[in-house]
PDB file of C-alpha atoms in Angstrom:
ATOM      1  CA  ASN S   1       4.650   3.766  13.043  1.00  0.00           C
ATOM      2  CA  ALA S   2       1.944   2.012  11.082  1.00  0.00           C
ATOM      3  CA  GLY S   3       2.805   0.547   7.725  1.00  0.00           C
ATOM      4  CA  VAL S   4       0.941   1.105   4.490  1.00  0.00           C
ATOM      5  CA  MET S   5      -2.748   0.667   5.246  1.00  0.00           C
ATOM      6  CA  GLN S   6      -5.166  -0.539   2.614  1.00  0.00           C
ATOM      7  CA  ASN S   7      -8.873  -1.016   2.968  1.00  0.00           C
ATOM      8  CA  PRO S   8     -11.000  -2.831   2.502  1.00  0.00           C
ATOM      9  CA  ARG S   9      -9.022  -6.071   2.594  1.00  0.00           C
ATOM     10  CA  HIS S  10     -11.680  -7.835   0.542  1.00  0.00           C
ATOM     11  CA  LEU S  11     -14.275  -6.220  -1.703  1.00  0.00           C
ATOM     12  CA  VAL S  12     -17.074  -7.885  -3.627  1.00  0.00           C
ATOM     13  CA  ARG S  13     -18.893  -5.966  -6.334  1.00  0.00           C
ATOM     14  CA  ARG S  14     -21.502  -6.877  -8.904  1.00  0.00           C
ATOM     15  CA  ARG S  15     -20.804  -6.167 -12.537  1.00  0.00           C
ATOM     16  CA  GLY S  16     -21.514  -2.536 -13.310  1.00  0.00           C
ATOM     17  CA  GLN S  17     -20.956  -1.252  -9.786  1.00  0.00           C
ATOM     18  CA  GLU S  18     -18.147   1.025  -8.667  1.00  0.00           C
ATOM     19  CA  ALA S  19     -15.179  -0.066  -6.570  1.00  0.00           C
ATOM     20  CA  ARG S  20     -13.202   2.314  -4.356  1.00  0.00           C
ATOM     21  CA  LEU S  21      -9.921   1.154  -2.923  1.00  0.00           C
ATOM     22  CA  ARG S  22      -8.125   3.189  -0.288  1.00  0.00           C
ATOM     23  CA  CYS S  23      -4.488   3.463   0.609  1.00  0.00           C
ATOM     24  CA  SER S  24      -2.869   5.404   3.434  1.00  0.00           C
ATOM     25  CA  PRO S  25       0.906   5.556   2.965  1.00  0.00           C
ATOM     26  CA  MET S  26       3.413   5.158   5.733  1.00  0.00           C
ATOM     27  CA  LYS S  27       3.936   8.225   7.863  1.00  0.00           C
ATOM     28  CA  GLY S  28       6.431  10.492   6.139  1.00  0.00           C
ATOM     29  CA  HIS S  29       5.911   8.911   2.721  1.00  0.00           C
ATOM     30  CA  SER S  30       4.635  11.233   0.020  1.00  0.00           C
ATOM     31  CA  HIS S  31       4.867   8.908  -2.981  1.00  0.00           C
ATOM     32  CA  VAL S  32       2.189   6.305  -3.675  1.00  0.00           C
ATOM     33  CA  TYR S  33       2.151   3.549  -6.292  1.00  0.00           C
ATOM     34  CA  TRP S  34      -0.693   1.253  -7.288  1.00  0.00           C
ATOM     35  CA  TYR S  35      -0.151  -2.217  -8.722  1.00  0.00           C
ATOM     36  CA  ARG S  36      -2.552  -4.888  -9.901  1.00  0.00           C
ATOM     37  CA  GLN S  37      -1.892  -8.585  -9.595  1.00  0.00           C
ATOM     38  CA  LEU S  38      -4.070 -10.983 -11.549  1.00  0.00           C
ATOM     39  CA  PRO S  39      -4.204 -14.599 -10.400  1.00  0.00           C
ATOM     40  CA  GLU S  40      -0.993 -16.445 -11.287  1.00  0.00           C
ATOM     41  CA  GLU S  41       0.515 -13.278 -12.785  1.00  0.00           C
ATOM     42  CA  GLY S  42       3.068 -10.695 -11.770  1.00  0.00           C
ATOM     43  CA  LEU S  43       2.534  -7.252 -10.306  1.00  0.00           C
ATOM     44  CA  LYS S  44       1.642  -4.766 -13.014  1.00  0.00           C
ATOM     45  CA  PHE S  45       2.330  -1.091 -12.453  1.00  0.00           C
ATOM     46  CA  MET S  46      -0.746   1.101 -12.758  1.00  0.00           C
ATOM     47  CA  VAL S  47      -0.082   4.598 -11.473  1.00  0.00           C
ATOM     48  CA  TYR S  48       2.353   6.706  -9.452  1.00  0.00           C
ATOM     49  CA  LEU S  49       1.101   9.687  -7.482  1.00  0.00           C
ATOM     50  CA  GLN S  50       2.405  12.366  -5.205  1.00  0.00           C
ATOM     51  CA  LYS S  51       0.157  14.601  -3.150  1.00  0.00           C
ATOM     52  CA  GLU S  52      -2.408  16.162  -5.517  1.00  0.00           C
ATOM     53  CA  ASN S  53      -0.437  15.084  -8.584  1.00  0.00           C
ATOM     54  CA  ILE S  54      -0.459  12.124 -10.930  1.00  0.00           C
ATOM     55  CA  ILE S  55       3.141  11.612 -11.977  1.00  0.00           C
ATOM     56  CA  ASP S  56       2.901   8.519 -14.148  1.00  0.00           C
ATOM     57  CA  GLU S  57      -0.311   6.767 -15.170  1.00  0.00           C
ATOM     58  CA  SER S  58       1.133   4.812 -18.044  1.00  0.00           C
ATOM     59  CA  GLY S  59      -0.168   1.529 -16.617  1.00  0.00           C
ATOM     60  CA  MET S  60      -3.743   2.632 -16.065  1.00  0.00           C
ATOM     61  CA  PRO S  61      -6.438   1.345 -18.409  1.00  0.00           C
ATOM     62  CA  LYS S  62      -7.743   4.248 -20.448  1.00  0.00           C
ATOM     63  CA  GLU S  63     -11.341   3.826 -19.382  1.00  0.00           C
ATOM     64  CA  ARG S  64     -13.157   3.250 -16.091  1.00  0.00           C
ATOM     65  CA  PHE S  65     -10.028   3.550 -13.904  1.00  0.00           C
ATOM     66  CA  SER S  66      -8.926   6.675 -12.055  1.00  0.00           C
ATOM     67  CA  ALA S  67      -6.679   7.491  -9.111  1.00  0.00           C
ATOM     68  CA  GLU S  68      -6.157  10.410  -6.811  1.00  0.00           C
ATOM     69  CA  PHE S  69      -4.035  11.355  -3.845  1.00  0.00           C
ATOM     70  CA  PRO S  70      -5.589  14.446  -2.259  1.00  0.00           C
ATOM     71  CA  LYS S  71      -3.843  16.868   0.011  1.00  0.00           C
ATOM     72  CA  GLU S  72      -5.685  15.374   2.954  1.00  0.00           C
ATOM     73  CA  GLY S  73      -6.685  11.767   3.259  1.00  0.00           C
ATOM     74  CA  PRO S  74      -5.782   8.505   1.591  1.00  0.00           C
ATOM     75  CA  SER S  75      -5.063   7.743  -2.014  1.00  0.00           C
ATOM     76  CA  ILE S  76      -8.087   6.334  -3.830  1.00  0.00           C
ATOM     77  CA  LEU S  77      -8.157   3.960  -6.771  1.00  0.00           C
ATOM     78  CA  ARG S  78     -11.568   4.075  -8.374  1.00  0.00           C
ATOM     79  CA  ILE S  79     -12.936   1.542 -10.821  1.00  0.00           C
ATOM     80  CA  GLN S  80     -16.232   2.389 -12.448  1.00  0.00           C
ATOM     81  CA  GLN S  81     -18.632  -0.139 -13.982  1.00  0.00           C
ATOM     82  CA  VAL S  82     -16.562  -3.095 -12.886  1.00  0.00           C
ATOM     83  CA  VAL S  83     -16.331  -6.204 -15.046  1.00  0.00           C
ATOM     84  CA  ARG S  84     -15.277  -9.743 -14.153  1.00  0.00           C
ATOM     85  CA  GLY S  85     -11.816  -9.114 -15.604  1.00  0.00           C
ATOM     86  CA  ASP S  86     -11.190  -6.508 -12.923  1.00  0.00           C
ATOM     87  CA  SER S  87     -11.093  -9.232 -10.291  1.00  0.00           C
ATOM     88  CA  ALA S  88      -7.569  -9.093  -8.921  1.00  0.00           C
ATOM     89  CA  ALA S  89      -5.470  -8.104  -5.949  1.00  0.00           C
ATOM     90  CA  TYR S  90      -4.671  -4.410  -5.910  1.00  0.00           C
ATOM     91  CA  PHE S  91      -1.566  -3.434  -3.990  1.00  0.00           C
ATOM     92  CA  CYS S  92      -0.538  -0.001  -2.897  1.00  0.00           C
ATOM     93  CA  ALA S  93       3.052   0.854  -2.065  1.00  0.00           C
ATOM     94  CA  SER S  94       4.623   3.992  -0.685  1.00  0.00           C
ATOM     95  CA  SER S  95       8.047   5.536  -0.650  1.00  0.00           C
ATOM     96  CA  PRO S  96       9.506   8.604   1.051  1.00  0.00           C
ATOM     97  CA  GLY S  97      11.069   9.944  -2.101  1.00  0.00           C
ATOM     98  CA  LEU S  98      11.738   9.560  -5.759  1.00  0.00           C
ATOM     99  CA  GLU S  99      15.082   7.967  -5.092  1.00  0.00           C
ATOM    100  CA  LEU S 100      13.933   4.404  -5.253  1.00  0.00           C
ATOM    101  CA  ALA S 101      17.539   3.417  -5.196  1.00  0.00           C
ATOM    102  CA  ASN S 102      17.696   4.436  -1.578  1.00  0.00           C
ATOM    103  CA  TYR S 103      14.271   3.491  -0.337  1.00  0.00           C
ATOM    104  CA  GLY S 104      12.451   0.964  -2.446  1.00  0.00           C
ATOM    105  CA  TYR S 105       8.818   0.383  -1.632  1.00  0.00           C
ATOM    106  CA  THR S 106       6.783  -0.644   1.351  1.00  0.00           C
ATOM    107  CA  PHE S 107       3.675  -2.531   0.300  1.00  0.00           C
ATOM    108  CA  GLY S 108       0.260  -2.633   1.882  1.00  0.00           C
ATOM    109  CA  SER S 109      -1.567  -5.909   2.397  1.00  0.00           C
ATOM    110  CA  GLY S 110      -3.665  -5.369  -0.702  1.00  0.00           C
ATOM    111  CA  THR S 111      -7.343  -5.277  -1.560  1.00  0.00           C
ATOM    112  CA  ARG S 112      -8.751  -8.370  -3.160  1.00  0.00           C
ATOM    113  CA  LEU S 113     -11.520  -7.353  -5.508  1.00  0.00           C
ATOM    114  CA  THR S 114     -13.998  -9.964  -6.669  1.00  0.00           C
ATOM    115  CA  VAL S 115     -16.538  -9.054  -9.318  1.00  0.00           C
ATOM    116  CA  VAL S 116     -19.561 -11.319  -9.422  1.00  0.00           C
TER     117      VAL S 116
ATOM    118  CA  GLY B   1       9.541  -0.825 -22.740  1.00  0.00           C
ATOM    119  CA  GLN B   2      10.628  -3.345 -20.226  1.00  0.00           C
ATOM    120  CA  ASN B   3      11.196  -7.052 -20.214  1.00  0.00           C
ATOM    121  CA  ILE B   4      11.876  -9.227 -17.176  1.00  0.00           C
ATOM    122  CA  ASP B   5      12.497 -12.943 -17.415  1.00  0.00           C
ATOM    123  CA  GLN B   6      12.746 -15.398 -14.549  1.00  0.00           C
ATOM    124  CA  PRO B   7      11.812 -19.081 -14.216  1.00  0.00           C
ATOM    125  CA  THR B   8       8.190 -19.727 -13.381  1.00  0.00           C
ATOM    126  CA  GLU B   9       8.717 -22.488 -10.853  1.00  0.00           C
ATOM    127  CA  MET B  10      11.542 -24.151  -8.941  1.00  0.00           C
ATOM    128  CA  THR B  11      11.682 -26.936  -6.391  1.00  0.00           C
ATOM    129  CA  ALA B  12      14.472 -27.504  -3.886  1.00  0.00           C
ATOM    130  CA  THR B  13      15.115 -29.600  -0.813  1.00  0.00           C
ATOM    131  CA  GLU B  14      15.166 -28.330   2.749  1.00  0.00           C
ATOM    132  CA  GLY B  15      18.737 -27.444   3.757  1.00  0.00           C
ATOM    133  CA  ALA B  16      19.917 -27.046   0.167  1.00  0.00           C
ATOM    134  CA  ILE B  17      20.982 -23.976  -1.819  1.00  0.00           C
ATOM    135  CA  VAL B  18      18.933 -22.556  -4.688  1.00  0.00           C
ATOM    136  CA  GLN B  19      19.727 -19.817  -7.212  1.00  0.00           C
ATOM    137  CA  ILE B  20      16.935 -17.884  -8.907  1.00  0.00           C
ATOM    138  CA  ASN B  21      18.034 -16.073 -12.055  1.00  0.00           C
ATOM    139  CA  CYS B  22      16.584 -12.950 -13.583  1.00  0.00           C
ATOM    140  CA  THR B  23      17.374 -11.162 -16.832  1.00  0.00           C
ATOM    141  CA  TYR B  24      15.919  -7.746 -17.497  1.00  0.00           C
ATOM    142  CA  GLN B  25      15.690  -4.837 -19.867  1.00  0.00           C
ATOM    143  CA  THR B  26      14.266  -1.583 -18.557  1.00  0.00           C
ATOM    144  CA  SER B  27      14.653   2.089 -19.343  1.00  0.00           C
ATOM    145  CA  GLY B  28      15.823   4.413 -16.585  1.00  0.00           C
ATOM    146  CA  PHE B  29      17.519   1.592 -14.689  1.00  0.00           C
ATOM    147  CA  ASN B  30      19.131   2.517 -11.362  1.00  0.00           C
ATOM    148  CA  GLY B  31      19.160  -0.718  -9.442  1.00  0.00           C
ATOM    149  CA  LEU B  32      17.379  -3.985  -8.816  1.00  0.00           C
ATOM    150  CA  PHE B  33      15.251  -5.231  -5.930  1.00  0.00           C
ATOM    151  CA  TRP B  34      14.229  -8.710  -4.913  1.00  0.00           C
ATOM    152  CA  TYR B  35      10.985  -9.232  -3.032  1.00  0.00           C
ATOM    153  CA  GLN B  36       9.444 -12.282  -1.406  1.00  0.00           C
ATOM    154  CA  GLN B  37       5.714 -12.863  -1.628  1.00  0.00           C
ATOM    155  CA  HIS B  38       3.846 -15.583   0.215  1.00  0.00           C
ATOM    156  CA  ALA B  39       0.518 -16.605  -1.270  1.00  0.00           C
ATOM    157  CA  GLY B  40      -2.193 -14.092  -0.487  1.00  0.00           C
ATOM    158  CA  GLU B  41       0.191 -11.656   1.154  1.00  0.00           C
ATOM    159  CA  ALA B  42       2.019  -8.452   0.280  1.00  0.00           C
ATOM    160  CA  PRO B  43       5.524  -8.529  -1.198  1.00  0.00           C
ATOM    161  CA  THR B  44       8.262  -7.925   1.353  1.00  0.00           C
ATOM    162  CA  PHE B  45      11.716  -6.479   0.672  1.00  0.00           C
ATOM    163  CA  LEU B  46      14.627  -8.901   0.511  1.00  0.00           C
ATOM    164  CA  SER B  47      17.557  -7.143  -1.131  1.00  0.00           C
ATOM    165  CA  TYR B  48      18.733  -4.296  -3.284  1.00  0.00           C
ATOM    166  CA  ASN B  49      21.680  -4.049  -5.688  1.00  0.00           C
ATOM    167  CA  VAL B  50      22.838  -0.878  -7.373  1.00  0.00           C
ATOM    168  CA  LEU B  51      26.471  -1.782  -8.080  1.00  0.00           C
ATOM    169  CA  ASP B  52      27.790  -4.879  -9.804  1.00  0.00           C
ATOM    170  CA  GLY B  53      28.633  -7.701  -7.475  1.00  0.00           C
ATOM    171  CA  LEU B  54      27.277  -9.737  -4.632  1.00  0.00           C
ATOM    172  CA  GLU B  55      25.337  -8.423  -1.638  1.00  0.00           C
ATOM    173  CA  GLU B  56      25.067 -10.860   1.236  1.00  0.00           C
ATOM    174  CA  LYS B  57      22.470 -10.694   3.969  1.00  0.00           C
ATOM    175  CA  GLY B  58      22.244 -13.737   6.162  1.00  0.00           C
ATOM    176  CA  ARG B  59      20.929 -16.741   4.263  1.00  0.00           C
ATOM    177  CA  PHE B  60      20.051 -14.581   1.259  1.00  0.00           C
ATOM    178  CA  SER B  61      22.482 -13.070  -1.245  1.00  0.00           C
ATOM    179  CA  SER B  62      21.835 -11.167  -4.438  1.00  0.00           C
ATOM    180  CA  PHE B  63      24.083 -10.555  -7.410  1.00  0.00           C
ATOM    181  CA  LEU B  64      23.909  -7.948 -10.157  1.00  0.00           C
ATOM    182  CA  SER B  65      25.642  -7.485 -13.495  1.00  0.00           C
ATOM    183  CA  ARG B  66      24.461  -4.229 -15.031  1.00  0.00           C
ATOM    184  CA  SER B  67      26.273  -4.758 -18.316  1.00  0.00           C
ATOM    185  CA  LYS B  68      24.609  -8.144 -18.817  1.00  0.00           C
ATOM    186  CA  GLY B  69      21.187  -7.161 -17.487  1.00  0.00           C
ATOM    187  CA  TYR B  70      21.382 -10.100 -15.125  1.00  0.00           C
ATOM    188  CA  SER B  71      20.735 -10.756 -11.476  1.00  0.00           C
ATOM    189  CA  TYR B  72      20.307 -13.733  -9.241  1.00  0.00           C
ATOM    190  CA  LEU B  73      19.014 -14.407  -5.762  1.00  0.00           C
ATOM    191  CA  LEU B  74      20.801 -17.105  -3.785  1.00  0.00           C
ATOM    192  CA  LEU B  75      19.058 -18.781  -0.870  1.00  0.00           C
ATOM    193  CA  LYS B  76      21.116 -20.963   1.447  1.00  0.00           C
ATOM    194  CA  GLU B  77      20.110 -23.483   4.103  1.00  0.00           C
ATOM    195  CA  LEU B  78      16.603 -23.590   2.740  1.00  0.00           C
ATOM    196  CA  GLN B  79      13.750 -23.802   5.204  1.00  0.00           C
ATOM    197  CA  MET B  80      10.167 -24.851   4.590  1.00  0.00           C
ATOM    198  CA  LYS B  81       9.032 -21.275   5.266  1.00  0.00           C
ATOM    199  CA  ASP B  82      11.058 -20.140   2.234  1.00  0.00           C
ATOM    200  CA  SER B  83       8.353 -21.616   0.002  1.00  0.00           C
ATOM    201  CA  ALA B  84       7.062 -18.468  -1.696  1.00  0.00           C
ATOM    202  CA  SER B  85       7.270 -16.455  -4.879  1.00  0.00           C
ATOM    203  CA  TYR B  86      10.418 -14.425  -5.459  1.00  0.00           C
ATOM    204  CA  LEU B  87      10.027 -11.288  -7.518  1.00  0.00           C
ATOM    205  CA  CYS B  88      12.798  -9.654  -9.486  1.00  0.00           C
ATOM    206  CA  ALA B  89      12.158  -5.896  -9.729  1.00  0.00           C
ATOM    207  CA  PRO B  90      14.453  -3.616 -11.698  1.00  0.00           C
ATOM    208  CA  THR B  91      13.850   0.103 -11.326  1.00  0.00           C
ATOM    209  CA  GLY B  92      12.437   2.233 -14.089  1.00  0.00           C
ATOM    210  CA  ALA B  93      12.376   6.000 -14.304  1.00  0.00           C
ATOM    211  CA  ASN B  94       9.536   6.389 -11.829  1.00  0.00           C
ATOM    212  CA  ASN B  95       8.776   2.995 -10.399  1.00  0.00           C
ATOM    213  CA  LEU B  96       9.697  -0.656 -10.031  1.00  0.00           C
ATOM    214  CA  PHE B  97       8.869  -3.208 -12.678  1.00  0.00           C
ATOM    215  CA  PHE B  98       8.092  -6.705 -11.539  1.00  0.00           C
ATOM    216  CA  GLY B  99       8.539 -10.003 -13.285  1.00  0.00           C
ATOM    217  CA  THR B 100       5.939 -12.722 -12.936  1.00  0.00           C
ATOM    218  CA  GLY B 101       7.974 -14.173 -10.109  1.00  0.00           C
ATOM    219  CA  THR B 102       9.505 -17.542  -9.429  1.00  0.00           C
ATOM    220  CA  ARG B 103       7.408 -19.841  -7.283  1.00  0.00           C
ATOM    221  CA  LEU B 104       9.798 -21.785  -5.071  1.00  0.00           C
ATOM    222  CA  THR B 105       8.627 -24.955  -3.371  1.00  0.00           C
ATOM    223  CA  VAL B 106      10.832 -26.345  -0.604  1.00  0.00           C
ATOM    224  CA  ILE B 107      10.336 -30.040   0.027  1.00  0.00           C
ATOM    225  CA  PRO B 108      11.468 -32.062   3.061  1.00  0.00           C
TER     226      PRO B 108
END
């Protein structure tokens, strides 16, 4: 049973390009969470999705960032027109249900985005 | 809103005991997780507390006081491999909130 799979592991983009980060949750998990971790900082919640639904996007920047979790396929975090400040590690986590009290999260290995 | 406070850095000696404190304020609180994160790696689950009191799991124990908004992680018989960041993560309504983490350095 594979864990949470994120790809790519490392991504380099020039300013103004688009970045697409992918996350496949653990088998049987239908809840996906994206977090961003800036160097020397804590994990900041971005968005919580279930299949085909965005449940909570209160941590997403209002512009350039979007997320989806289609019925088929991985969850995608999309960053348009990247800027140097977007350089960070982006972690995806999944859970089998809303009851975090019972399950907590399983994290993927993250995608390290570098904007040059 | 939410607020999570834990020390930024701690240093302890191999074989010793260290306690990492965390105070928190979150809405929709149900319980509190502790995660370990080695540099450049994903956070990994250490412990979970939903009721007040101490949960012991091998060398690691975690304590929660819901009324005080306080938790601590206790690490015993420290090993060099315990050098990592330790993240306090209280639950919110829909997700976990993470503090900036405590970077623990274990020295010989």
